[in-house]
Amino acid sequence: MKATAHAAAVAGGPAIQPVSALARAARAVDRAVTHAVEFMAACALVAEVVILGWSTTARYVFGDPLAWSDELATMVFLWLAMLGSVIALRRGEHMRLTAFVRGLSPEARGWLDAIGMTLVSFVLIALIPASIDRFHEVNDGLSPVLQINEGYRSAATIAGCVLMLVTALTSLLRVANLRQVAGAVVLVAVALAVLLRFAEVIEDLGNANLLIFFVGFVAFSIVIGMPIAFAFLVGTVGFIAFATSIPTSIVPSRMEEGMSHLILLAVPLFILLGAFIELAGLARTMIAFLVSLIGHFRGGLQYVLLGAMYLVSGISGAKAADMAAIAPTLFPEMVKRGNREGDLTSLLSASAVMSETIPPSIVLITVGSVTGVSIAALFTGGLMPAVVGMIALSAVVFRQTRSEDVSQAPRFSWKERGRLFLIAIPGLGLPIVIRSAVVEGVATATEVSTIGIIYTVVIGVLVYRQFDWRRVYPILVETASLSGAILLVVGAATAMAWALTQSGFSRQLVELMSIVPGGKIGFLLISALAFIILGSVLEGVPAIVLFGPLLFPIAIAMGVHPVHYAIVAVFAMGFGLFTPPFGVGFYLACAIGRVSPDVAIKSVWPHLAALLVALLLITLIPWISIGFL
C-alpha cells in the first residue's frame, strides 16, 4: 500500500528558483537522472513481463521450459526493486507512519523531517561501502545456468544506495531550512560518536542491546515519520556495526536475498495488472452490471461496493488502488440516496479489510515467500474468510439502510441486465482466469500475473477499445515506484529478521509463545491481537516478513495449520491497518472518499465491530480457512 507522500510535509511552500547558472545546471542534471532512472525501471518492468510471459508460453504451450528464465528474471528483478526504491524516495512514496507527526506545527515537522532524512542519509552512507564489499565477495562467481558474473546482480544494490543517497540529500535541503539541517546533522553525529565510544560496553550487554537498536532506534525512527524501510535499516545496521563483530556486508547480502525472491516478482506484476484493469475499463463494466442487479434495493449500492471489492481486490497490490477504482463510481449516487458520507467512507475502509485475504493478495504471496506455505493453498484458503467478512459487513449495511429512499433509483429490465452482463463478462472472467490458472497448476503465482496483463491489454484494445497507450509509460513508472517501496521494506525486514535470529531472540520468542495459557486457542488469540497491533504500525508486508519466520514454526509446532494461521495473521493485520487512530489505511479511505477523518471516525465502529466478530470466527473455526484445501 502507498504511504503518505513525504513531499506533503512541505506542500504549499515557496518554490525554489534557480539563482545562478550552477543552480540551473544542478537542476538539469537532477531532472536528467530522474528521467534516466524512471526509464530504466520501466524497461526492467517490461522485461520481466516478457521473460515470464515467454517462459509460461514455452513451458505450457510448447512443452519446452526455459531453464534460464528464472535466473534472468531474479537478476532483472533486483535492479527493478532498487531503481523503484530510488523513484519512491524521490516521490516521497515509501511507507511511513504519520499518526504521531500529523498534527504538529510546520516548524516541528521541519525539525523531525530533517532528523529523519539525515538518518536516511547516514544509513545509506554506511550501506554503500558494505554493498561494495558484498560486490567484491560475489564478483568472481558465475550464475548456475546463464554463467553471468554475479557482480552484475549485486551492483544493483550499490547503484540503488548511491542514487538514494543523492535523492536523500536533495530532499533534506528541500524539507528543512539550513538551521534545521545543521542541527539534525550535529544531533546524529553526536549519537554516532556516543555509540562508537561505548561500542564495547554495548556489545557486552548481550540481548539487552536489542532494546537499544530494535526497540529504541527503530521505534524512534518510525514515530518521527521516517520511512519504515529505513527505520528497520537504522536498527539493523546499528546493531551489526556497534553490537556485533559481524561485517556490515551481511546487511546488503540479506537485503538482496529478501528482495529478489522469485515469488515476490508477483508484486510489481500484479500492481501493473491492477492499473491496466482500470485503464482498460474492466472495473467499470463489472460495477455497472452489479448496479443493474441490486442497485435499486435498500443498501443496494453498498452491497455493490462490497461485491466489487471482492472481485477486484488484491489484483492491484495496493488497497488505495482498489478503493480508488470503486468509490468514485458509487459514492455520488449513494449520497443522493441520503447516505451519510462518514458511513460510506467507513464501509469503504472496512471492505478493504474484508478483502485482505482474497487472492491474488500481495500479502498472501509474501507469506508464501517467507514461510514456504503453498501459494495455491493460501489462495484457496483466503476466499471463504473474505465471504465471512462480507456477510458481517452486509449485516451492518442492512441495519443502516432500513430507511434509505430508493424511490428514484433506476430499475433495469432483464434485457438491459443481460446486455450489461455480456459487456462485463471479460471483466468478470479475469479473477476466475487468474485464480484457476494458479490452482490448476497452469502457471505459478508469479507467472499468472503476465497472463492477466496480456488478457487485460487484449480486452482493452480489441473489446472495450479504450486502452490509452499514452498512459502506459506513467503507469510503468508508478508501478516501479510502489513496488520499490514495498520491496525495500521486504529487504530491510529480511535483514532485520536475520539479525534478530542471530541474536537468539527467535528462540526466546518460541519459548515465550509456547507457554501462552489456553494452548492452541490461546496462542491463536494472542497472535491475532499481536498482528492487529503490528498491522496498525507496520502494515502487512513488513510485519509478515519480520515476524512470519519467527511465529509460523511455533504455530506448526502447536498443531495449527499453516494456512489457517496465515489467514488469521493477514486478516488481523488488515484490521489493524484500517483501524484509527494509527491505521494509515483508514486515512487513505478518507482521502479517497474526500471525507474528513474527524467525520468518518464517528461512523467506523459498527463496521469494525462486525469485522472483529468475523476475525474471531475465522480464528476459532479452522474450517473457514482450510475446509476447501
XYZ file of C-alpha atoms in Angstrom:
629
model
C 0.000 0.000 0.000
C 1.190 3.582 -0.784
C 2.180 5.564 2.257
C 1.525 9.268 2.760
C 3.792 11.268 0.483
C 6.814 12.696 2.194
C 6.570 15.733 -0.040
C 3.229 16.549 1.567
C 5.151 17.777 4.584
C 6.288 20.760 2.567
C 3.341 21.144 0.197
C 2.403 24.727 -0.370
C 5.878 26.041 0.415
C 7.578 28.586 -1.804
C 9.064 27.271 -4.997
C 12.852 27.273 -5.079
C 14.008 29.333 -8.068
C 17.445 28.895 -9.658
C 19.652 31.830 -8.796
C 22.711 31.030 -10.894
C 23.930 29.077 -13.885
C 25.319 26.469 -11.460
C 21.920 26.057 -9.820
C 20.239 25.710 -13.191
C 22.806 23.120 -14.233
C 22.289 21.188 -10.989
C 18.539 21.091 -11.538
C 19.049 19.998 -15.142
C 21.300 17.152 -14.002
C 18.755 16.178 -11.343
C 15.976 16.032 -13.940
C 18.165 14.013 -16.291
C 18.991 11.492 -13.559
C 15.312 11.249 -12.626
C 14.261 10.572 -16.212
C 17.058 8.029 -16.675
C 16.137 6.097 -13.519
C 12.447 6.105 -14.413
C 13.170 4.923 -17.964
C 15.433 2.091 -16.776
C 12.870 0.997 -14.188
C 10.103 0.985 -16.806
C 12.291 -1.068 -19.156
C 13.080 -3.549 -16.373
C 9.372 -3.977 -15.667
C 8.582 -4.596 -19.334
C 11.478 -7.067 -19.484
C 10.008 -9.023 -16.561
C 6.631 -9.274 -18.303
C 8.300 -10.517 -21.487
C 10.578 -13.014 -19.692
C 7.844 -14.577 -17.570
C 5.252 -14.444 -20.338
C 7.546 -16.239 -22.758
C 8.598 -18.722 -20.060
C 4.970 -19.636 -19.368
C 4.228 -19.981 -23.085
C 7.312 -22.092 -23.720
C 6.502 -24.482 -20.876
C 2.720 -24.785 -21.120
C 2.114 -24.337 -24.861
C 5.277 -25.777 -26.432
C 6.291 -28.141 -23.627
C 9.847 -26.753 -23.699
C 10.564 -24.891 -20.429
C 13.280 -22.255 -20.418
C 15.944 -23.258 -17.898
C 17.376 -19.737 -17.738
C 14.184 -17.690 -17.307
C 14.008 -17.721 -13.509
C 17.676 -16.827 -13.159
C 17.432 -13.867 -15.539
C 14.122 -12.741 -14.019
C 15.555 -12.574 -10.494
C 18.600 -10.616 -11.690
C 16.454 -8.046 -13.503
C 14.067 -8.046 -10.530
C 16.735 -6.846 -8.109
C 17.530 -3.940 -10.420
C 13.830 -3.146 -10.692
C 13.470 -3.199 -6.909
C 16.410 -0.860 -6.309
C 15.515 1.567 -9.111
C 11.913 1.562 -7.878
C 13.147 2.364 -4.368
C 15.004 5.372 -5.752
C 11.873 6.611 -7.524
C 9.773 6.061 -4.396
C 12.213 8.060 -2.261
C 12.315 10.848 -4.834
C 8.497 10.953 -4.911
C 8.058 10.507 -1.161
C 6.104 7.260 -1.619
C 7.864 4.973 0.856
C 5.645 3.546 3.602
C 5.758 5.588 6.778
C 3.711 6.210 9.915
C 2.371 9.762 10.154
C -0.044 9.431 13.070
C 2.353 10.996 15.585
C 3.525 13.912 13.437
C 0.337 14.741 11.543
C -0.856 17.453 13.915
C 2.490 19.119 14.614
C 3.343 22.651 13.586
C 5.325 23.223 10.352
C 8.371 24.184 12.419
C 8.258 20.962 14.432
C 7.628 18.904 11.297
C 10.632 20.567 9.678
C 12.886 19.518 12.553
C 11.617 15.926 12.537
C 11.827 15.686 8.746
C 15.388 16.969 8.906
C 16.350 14.394 11.538
C 14.609 11.611 9.608
C 16.217 12.410 6.266
C 19.615 12.853 7.938
C 19.277 9.371 9.432
C 18.331 8.038 5.987
C 21.455 9.670 4.537
C 23.754 8.257 7.233
C 22.308 4.765 6.782
C 22.888 4.943 3.031
C 26.430 6.217 3.595
C 27.038 3.125 5.758
C 25.439 0.783 3.204
C 27.451 1.959 0.211
C 30.848 0.559 1.369
C 29.060 -2.507 2.745
C 27.467 -3.038 -0.679
C 30.851 -2.630 -2.371
C 32.297 -5.286 -0.042
C 29.373 -7.534 -0.949
C 30.084 -6.898 -4.647
C 33.723 -7.994 -4.240
C 32.574 -11.136 -2.401
C 30.460 -12.358 -5.331
C 32.239 -10.746 -8.287
C 34.264 -13.855 -9.134
C 31.222 -16.146 -9.132
C 29.062 -17.103 -12.109
C 25.341 -17.773 -12.179
C 24.498 -21.507 -12.439
C 22.665 -21.518 -15.782
C 23.494 -18.384 -17.748
C 27.076 -18.241 -16.424
C 26.747 -14.484 -15.951
C 29.022 -12.729 -13.474
C 27.160 -12.436 -10.156
C 28.596 -8.942 -9.791
C 26.006 -7.629 -12.259
C 23.305 -8.629 -9.810
C 24.995 -7.223 -6.712
C 25.828 -3.958 -8.486
C 22.121 -3.106 -8.310
C 22.388 -2.547 -4.557
C 25.367 -0.205 -4.980
C 23.626 1.801 -7.685
C 20.403 1.975 -5.674
C 22.137 3.137 -2.494
C 24.168 5.806 -4.313
C 21.124 7.170 -6.147
C 19.022 7.107 -2.983
C 21.758 8.977 -1.122
C 21.739 11.723 -3.755
C 17.947 11.852 -3.512
C 18.012 11.911 0.293
C 20.448 14.815 0.388
C 18.359 16.741 -2.127
C 15.202 16.039 -0.116
C 16.927 17.098 3.099
C 17.582 20.549 1.677
C 14.021 20.720 0.399
C 12.125 19.784 3.568
C 14.131 21.823 6.086
C 15.990 25.093 6.380
C 19.757 25.291 6.873
C 19.459 25.726 10.647
C 17.373 22.564 10.928
C 19.699 20.647 8.607
C 22.755 21.669 10.617
C 21.062 20.795 13.887
C 19.991 17.389 12.605
C 23.468 16.570 11.304
C 25.044 17.541 14.635
C 22.485 15.506 16.590
C 23.037 12.363 14.501
C 26.822 12.825 14.554
C 26.812 13.092 18.363
C 24.694 9.923 18.596
C 27.186 8.080 16.382
C 30.098 9.335 18.483
C 28.435 8.029 21.645
C 27.829 4.628 20.031
C 31.467 4.441 18.928
C 32.695 5.426 22.366
C 30.629 2.785 24.148
C 30.622 0.069 21.449
C 32.429 -2.465 23.642
C 30.058 -1.832 26.532
C 27.040 -2.239 24.252
C 28.371 -5.497 22.819
C 28.838 -6.870 26.340
C 25.165 -6.225 27.149
C 24.122 -9.368 25.293
C 20.499 -9.469 24.146
C 19.744 -6.378 26.190
C 21.204 -4.373 23.324
C 18.207 -5.459 21.244
C 16.183 -2.941 23.241
C 18.567 -0.171 22.199
C 18.564 -0.877 18.465
C 15.365 -2.759 17.615
C 13.074 -1.034 20.091
C 14.634 2.331 20.825
C 16.158 3.280 17.465
C 13.514 1.654 15.251
C 10.588 2.966 17.295
C 12.047 6.476 17.397
C 12.619 6.447 13.636
C 9.077 5.261 12.906
C 7.468 7.733 15.322
C 9.169 10.764 13.712
C 7.742 9.753 10.338
C 10.843 8.235 8.800
C 10.180 5.663 6.010
C 9.672 2.272 7.626
C 12.266 0.525 5.442
C 14.980 2.925 6.584
C 13.781 2.712 10.186
C 14.430 -1.042 10.014
C 17.841 -0.389 8.483
C 18.736 2.088 11.241
C 18.237 -0.621 13.837
C 19.852 -3.399 11.793
C 22.937 -1.506 10.630
C 23.399 -0.037 14.108
C 23.128 -3.459 15.746
C 25.549 -5.118 13.313
C 28.070 -2.257 13.451
C 28.099 -1.484 17.182
C 26.869 -4.614 18.985
C 28.477 -7.457 16.998
C 31.697 -8.355 15.194
C 29.779 -9.370 12.045
C 30.831 -7.463 8.884
C 28.239 -4.959 7.691
C 28.306 -6.512 4.202
C 25.856 -9.047 5.618
C 23.134 -6.365 5.535
C 23.094 -5.829 1.732
C 23.510 -9.587 1.325
C 20.348 -10.279 3.360
C 18.531 -7.413 1.627
C 19.345 -8.843 -1.806
C 18.131 -12.253 -0.712
C 14.859 -10.855 0.585
C 14.161 -8.520 -2.333
C 14.969 -10.861 -5.215
C 12.910 -13.891 -4.233
C 11.146 -15.010 -7.406
C 7.757 -15.301 -5.707
C 7.880 -11.594 -4.852
C 8.121 -10.766 -8.549
C 4.340 -11.110 -8.442
C 4.244 -7.803 -6.530
C 5.131 -5.412 -9.377
C 3.335 -7.511 -11.970
C 0.038 -7.573 -10.069
C 0.346 -3.853 -9.360
C 0.756 -3.316 -13.103
C -2.215 -5.585 -13.766
C -4.388 -3.571 -11.395
C -3.510 -0.341 -13.188
C -4.287 -1.912 -16.561
C -7.676 -3.131 -15.276
C -8.680 0.462 -14.611
C -7.143 1.644 -17.889
C -8.977 -0.999 -19.932
C -12.357 -0.328 -18.269
C -12.847 -3.781 -16.753
C -13.644 -2.488 -13.251
C -16.214 -0.010 -14.594
C -18.139 -2.672 -16.510
C -18.243 -5.026 -13.515
C -19.644 -2.294 -11.280
C -22.248 -1.309 -13.877
C -23.508 -4.905 -14.055
C -23.699 -5.264 -10.270
C -25.598 -1.973 -10.020
C -28.145 -3.215 -12.562
C -28.808 -6.311 -10.424
C -29.234 -4.896 -6.914
C -28.739 -1.141 -7.144
C -32.477 -0.435 -6.689
C -32.709 -2.234 -3.328
C -32.210 -0.517 0.027
C -28.486 -0.604 0.600
C -28.038 -1.926 -2.923
C -25.091 0.284 -3.799
C -23.367 -0.633 -0.535
C -23.733 -4.296 -1.441
C -22.368 -3.466 -4.888
C -19.347 -1.850 -3.228
C -18.715 -4.983 -1.176
C -19.131 -7.240 -4.198
C -16.886 -5.090 -6.371
C -14.157 -5.047 -3.725
C -14.407 -8.835 -3.509
C -13.950 -9.149 -7.273
C -11.095 -6.712 -7.875
C -9.324 -6.664 -4.516
C -5.781 -7.902 -4.325
C -5.108 -7.664 -8.038
C -3.618 -4.180 -7.932
C -1.315 -4.838 -4.985
C -2.401 -1.597 -3.321
C -5.551 -1.136 -1.269
C -5.593 2.519 -2.249
C -5.854 1.490 -5.899
C -8.670 -0.971 -5.134
C -10.664 1.662 -3.287
C -9.959 4.385 -5.843
C -11.225 2.169 -8.658
C -14.616 1.710 -6.999
C -15.517 4.619 -4.705
C -15.725 7.469 -7.274
C -18.226 5.462 -9.327
C -20.604 4.692 -6.454
C -20.283 7.465 -3.857
C -22.143 10.281 -5.714
C -25.280 8.155 -6.193
C -25.063 6.883 -2.606
C -25.032 10.447 -1.280
C -28.065 11.285 -3.450
C -29.938 8.484 -1.707
C -29.359 10.131 1.657
C -26.410 8.068 2.888
C -24.021 9.859 5.201
C -20.517 10.360 3.844
C -18.995 9.115 7.099
C -20.860 5.810 6.803
C -19.767 5.380 3.191
C -16.110 6.051 3.922
C -16.277 3.712 6.900
C -17.753 0.987 4.689
C -15.065 1.575 2.062
C -12.362 1.224 4.710
C -13.983 -1.913 6.171
C -14.399 -3.503 2.730
C -10.644 -3.219 2.262
C -10.167 -5.213 5.484
C -12.734 -7.787 4.376
C -10.866 -8.377 1.133
C -7.348 -8.691 2.579
C -7.295 -12.476 2.115
C -8.729 -12.527 -1.405
C -6.212 -13.829 -3.933
C -4.033 -12.737 -5.566
C -3.254 -10.832 -2.387
C 0.260 -9.402 -2.261
C 0.394 -10.103 1.475
C -0.531 -13.770 0.883
C 2.211 -14.009 -1.731
C 4.633 -12.516 0.786
C 3.526 -15.059 3.397
C 4.293 -17.875 0.977
C 7.647 -16.321 0.133
C 8.945 -16.022 3.688
C 7.337 -19.100 5.280
C 7.279 -21.704 2.495
C 3.498 -22.203 2.692
C 1.958 -23.169 -0.658
C 0.727 -20.104 -2.574
C -2.027 -22.161 -4.228
C -3.236 -23.334 -0.800
C -3.196 -19.759 0.520
C -5.191 -18.561 -2.486
C -7.789 -21.278 -1.947
C -7.925 -20.718 1.808
C -8.387 -16.955 1.503
C -11.719 -16.936 -0.342
C -14.106 -18.157 2.376
C -12.764 -15.892 5.178
C -13.475 -12.899 2.943
C -17.040 -14.181 2.484
C -17.424 -14.307 6.273
C -16.221 -10.705 6.471
C -18.585 -9.654 3.691
C -21.568 -11.263 5.434
C -20.671 -9.480 8.682
C -20.478 -6.119 6.896
C -23.696 -6.831 4.993
C -25.474 -7.153 8.337
C -24.299 -3.653 9.257
C -25.389 -2.320 5.857
C -28.833 -3.898 6.275
C -29.263 -2.210 9.653
C -28.032 1.209 8.481
C -30.070 1.387 5.269
C -33.508 0.344 6.514
C -34.847 3.857 5.907
C -32.949 4.584 2.681
C -35.036 6.275 -0.023
C -34.751 4.244 -3.234
C -37.850 5.614 -4.958
C -35.721 7.448 -7.525
C -33.237 4.627 -8.047
C -33.193 3.412 -11.669
C -34.565 -0.055 -12.312
C -33.140 -2.121 -15.122
C -35.067 -4.538 -17.292
C -33.797 -8.063 -17.701
C -32.831 -7.200 -21.255
C -30.653 -4.328 -20.024
C -29.155 -6.539 -17.349
C -28.355 -9.151 -19.970
C -26.644 -6.548 -22.135
C -24.570 -5.264 -19.194
C -23.705 -8.841 -18.261
C -22.404 -9.536 -21.758
C -20.321 -6.360 -21.602
C -18.978 -7.294 -18.156
C -18.097 -10.905 -18.996
C -14.422 -10.135 -19.821
C -14.014 -8.287 -16.520
C -15.878 -10.896 -14.502
C -13.785 -13.599 -16.128
C -10.408 -12.130 -15.220
C -10.412 -13.097 -11.494
C -11.589 -16.575 -12.487
C -8.810 -16.912 -15.072
C -6.157 -15.785 -12.604
C -7.250 -17.961 -9.702
C -7.942 -21.029 -11.859
C -4.545 -20.807 -13.550
C -2.789 -20.901 -10.174
C -4.969 -23.552 -8.559
C -4.890 -25.827 -11.615
C -1.134 -25.502 -11.985
C -1.136 -23.792 -15.391
C 1.135 -21.059 -14.052
C 2.789 -20.085 -10.807
C 1.558 -17.180 -8.690
C 4.268 -15.090 -10.338
C 3.669 -16.168 -13.930
C -0.110 -15.892 -13.787
C 0.137 -12.124 -13.494
C 1.573 -11.971 -17.022
C -1.436 -13.942 -18.249
C -3.684 -11.360 -16.604
C -1.699 -8.453 -18.090
C -1.875 -9.827 -21.637
C -5.572 -10.698 -21.190
C -6.381 -7.201 -19.935
C -4.478 -5.429 -22.722
C -6.184 -7.552 -25.385
C -9.643 -6.908 -23.894
C -8.964 -3.187 -23.546
C -7.684 -2.831 -27.123
C -9.990 -5.189 -29.015
C -13.194 -5.356 -26.933
C -13.641 -2.147 -24.923
C -11.377 -0.065 -27.206
C -10.402 2.430 -24.510
C -6.817 1.436 -23.785
C -4.935 4.745 -23.764
C -1.359 3.899 -24.728
C -0.173 7.364 -23.677
C -0.821 6.424 -20.056
C 1.219 3.210 -20.186
C 4.640 4.757 -19.516
C 3.458 6.776 -16.436
C 1.783 3.597 -15.176
C 5.047 1.656 -15.587
C 6.908 4.297 -13.572
C 4.229 4.417 -10.865
C 4.277 0.611 -10.660
C 8.054 0.619 -10.258
C 7.799 3.245 -7.514
C 5.155 1.400 -5.485
C 6.972 -1.903 -5.999
C 10.239 -0.383 -4.839
C 8.551 0.992 -1.718
C 7.189 -2.463 -0.889
C 10.294 -4.442 -1.792
C 12.736 -2.226 0.094
C 10.664 -2.860 3.211
C 10.868 -6.593 2.492
C 14.650 -6.386 2.055
C 15.159 -4.302 5.185
C 12.841 -6.516 7.229
C 14.653 -9.631 5.973
C 17.971 -8.214 7.194
C 16.401 -7.214 10.498
C 14.803 -10.653 10.971
C 18.186 -12.301 10.293
C 19.836 -10.102 12.922
C 17.119 -10.949 15.441
C 17.538 -14.646 14.703
C 21.316 -14.466 15.144
C 20.857 -12.740 18.483
C 18.833 -15.672 19.841
C 15.649 -13.615 20.056
C 13.705 -16.120 17.953
C 14.496 -18.945 20.377
C 13.373 -16.832 23.319
C 10.186 -15.890 21.448
C 9.449 -19.564 20.787
C 9.844 -20.354 24.483
C 7.597 -17.443 25.483
C 4.826 -18.174 22.980
C 4.840 -21.894 23.757
C 3.740 -21.254 27.346
C 0.790 -18.989 26.450
C -2.231 -20.134 28.524
C -5.091 -21.754 26.641
C -2.976 -23.965 24.405
C -3.612 -23.684 20.680
C -6.667 -21.433 21.061
C -4.830 -19.085 23.414
C -1.900 -18.926 21.009
C -4.201 -18.072 18.096
C -6.000 -15.337 20.045
C -2.740 -13.794 21.256
C -1.355 -13.984 17.725
C -4.442 -12.252 16.300
C -4.081 -9.436 18.823
C -0.354 -9.132 18.092
C -0.944 -8.937 14.336
C -3.654 -6.291 14.809
C -1.095 -4.147 16.641
C 1.629 -4.898 14.091
C -0.715 -4.139 11.196
C -1.615 -0.745 12.608
C 2.058 0.221 12.875
C 3.993 -1.660 10.190
C 1.406 -2.673 7.561
C 1.098 -6.216 6.224
C 4.231 -6.783 4.164
C 6.906 -5.622 6.632
C 5.094 -7.191 9.575
C 4.832 -10.601 7.940
C 8.419 -10.556 6.653
C 9.725 -9.610 10.075
C 7.653 -11.927 12.269
C 6.433 -14.658 9.900
C 9.630 -16.734 10.030
C 9.574 -16.471 13.830
C 5.910 -17.248 14.560
C 4.929 -19.775 11.884
C 7.213 -22.533 13.215
C 5.654 -22.022 16.656
C 2.159 -22.293 15.188
C 3.024 -25.512 13.357
C 4.624 -26.953 16.497
C 1.417 -26.235 18.418
C -0.715 -28.044 15.819
C -2.083 -25.011 13.955
C -2.476 -25.500 10.210
C -0.095 -23.048 8.471
C -2.787 -21.868 6.021
C -5.209 -21.212 8.901
C -2.537 -19.288 10.778
C -1.647 -17.290 7.664
C -5.279 -16.257 7.098
C -5.691 -15.230 10.749
C -2.491 -13.171 10.549
C -3.405 -11.443 7.277
C -6.988 -10.663 8.314
C -5.814 -9.351 11.694
C -3.151 -7.155 10.101
C -5.748 -5.749 7.727
C -7.966 -4.978 10.703
C -5.122 -3.064 12.333
C -4.182 -1.271 9.113
C -7.662 0.265 8.786
C -8.330 0.941 12.471
C -7.964 4.538 13.695
C -6.154 6.365 15.116
C -2.932 4.681 13.932
C -4.046 2.627 10.935
C -2.873 4.511 7.855
C -5.344 2.628 5.650
C -8.232 4.423 7.354
C -6.799 7.790 6.353
C -6.317 6.583 2.783
C -10.003 5.655 2.663
C -10.886 9.121 3.958
C -8.727 10.740 1.285
C -10.317 8.672 -1.480
C -13.816 9.303 -0.124
C -12.959 13.004 0.339
C -14.271 12.965 3.891
C -12.563 14.394 6.959
C -11.181 11.681 9.285
C -12.930 13.506 12.147
C -16.260 12.826 10.417
C -15.540 9.253 9.338
C -14.128 8.123 12.678
C -17.550 8.553 14.279
C -19.035 6.005 11.871
C -16.287 3.415 11.724
C -17.021 1.484 14.909
C -20.064 -0.609 13.796
C -18.120 -1.859 10.791
C -15.039 -2.620 12.891
C -17.198 -4.473 15.418
C -18.598 -6.649 12.620
C -15.108 -7.355 11.322
C -13.917 -8.230 14.833
C -16.694 -10.838 15.047
C -15.588 -12.164 11.645
C -11.966 -12.338 12.835
C -12.983 -14.295 15.929
C -14.955 -16.760 13.783
C -12.025 -17.186 11.391
C -9.660 -17.682 14.332
C -11.804 -20.175 16.227
C -13.174 -22.168 13.249
C -10.274 -23.526 11.161
C -12.647 -24.971 8.557
C -13.342 -21.469 7.221
C -9.716 -21.278 6.087
C -8.835 -24.897 5.310
C -12.164 -26.544 4.550
C -11.669 -26.416 0.778
C -7.991 -27.399 0.620
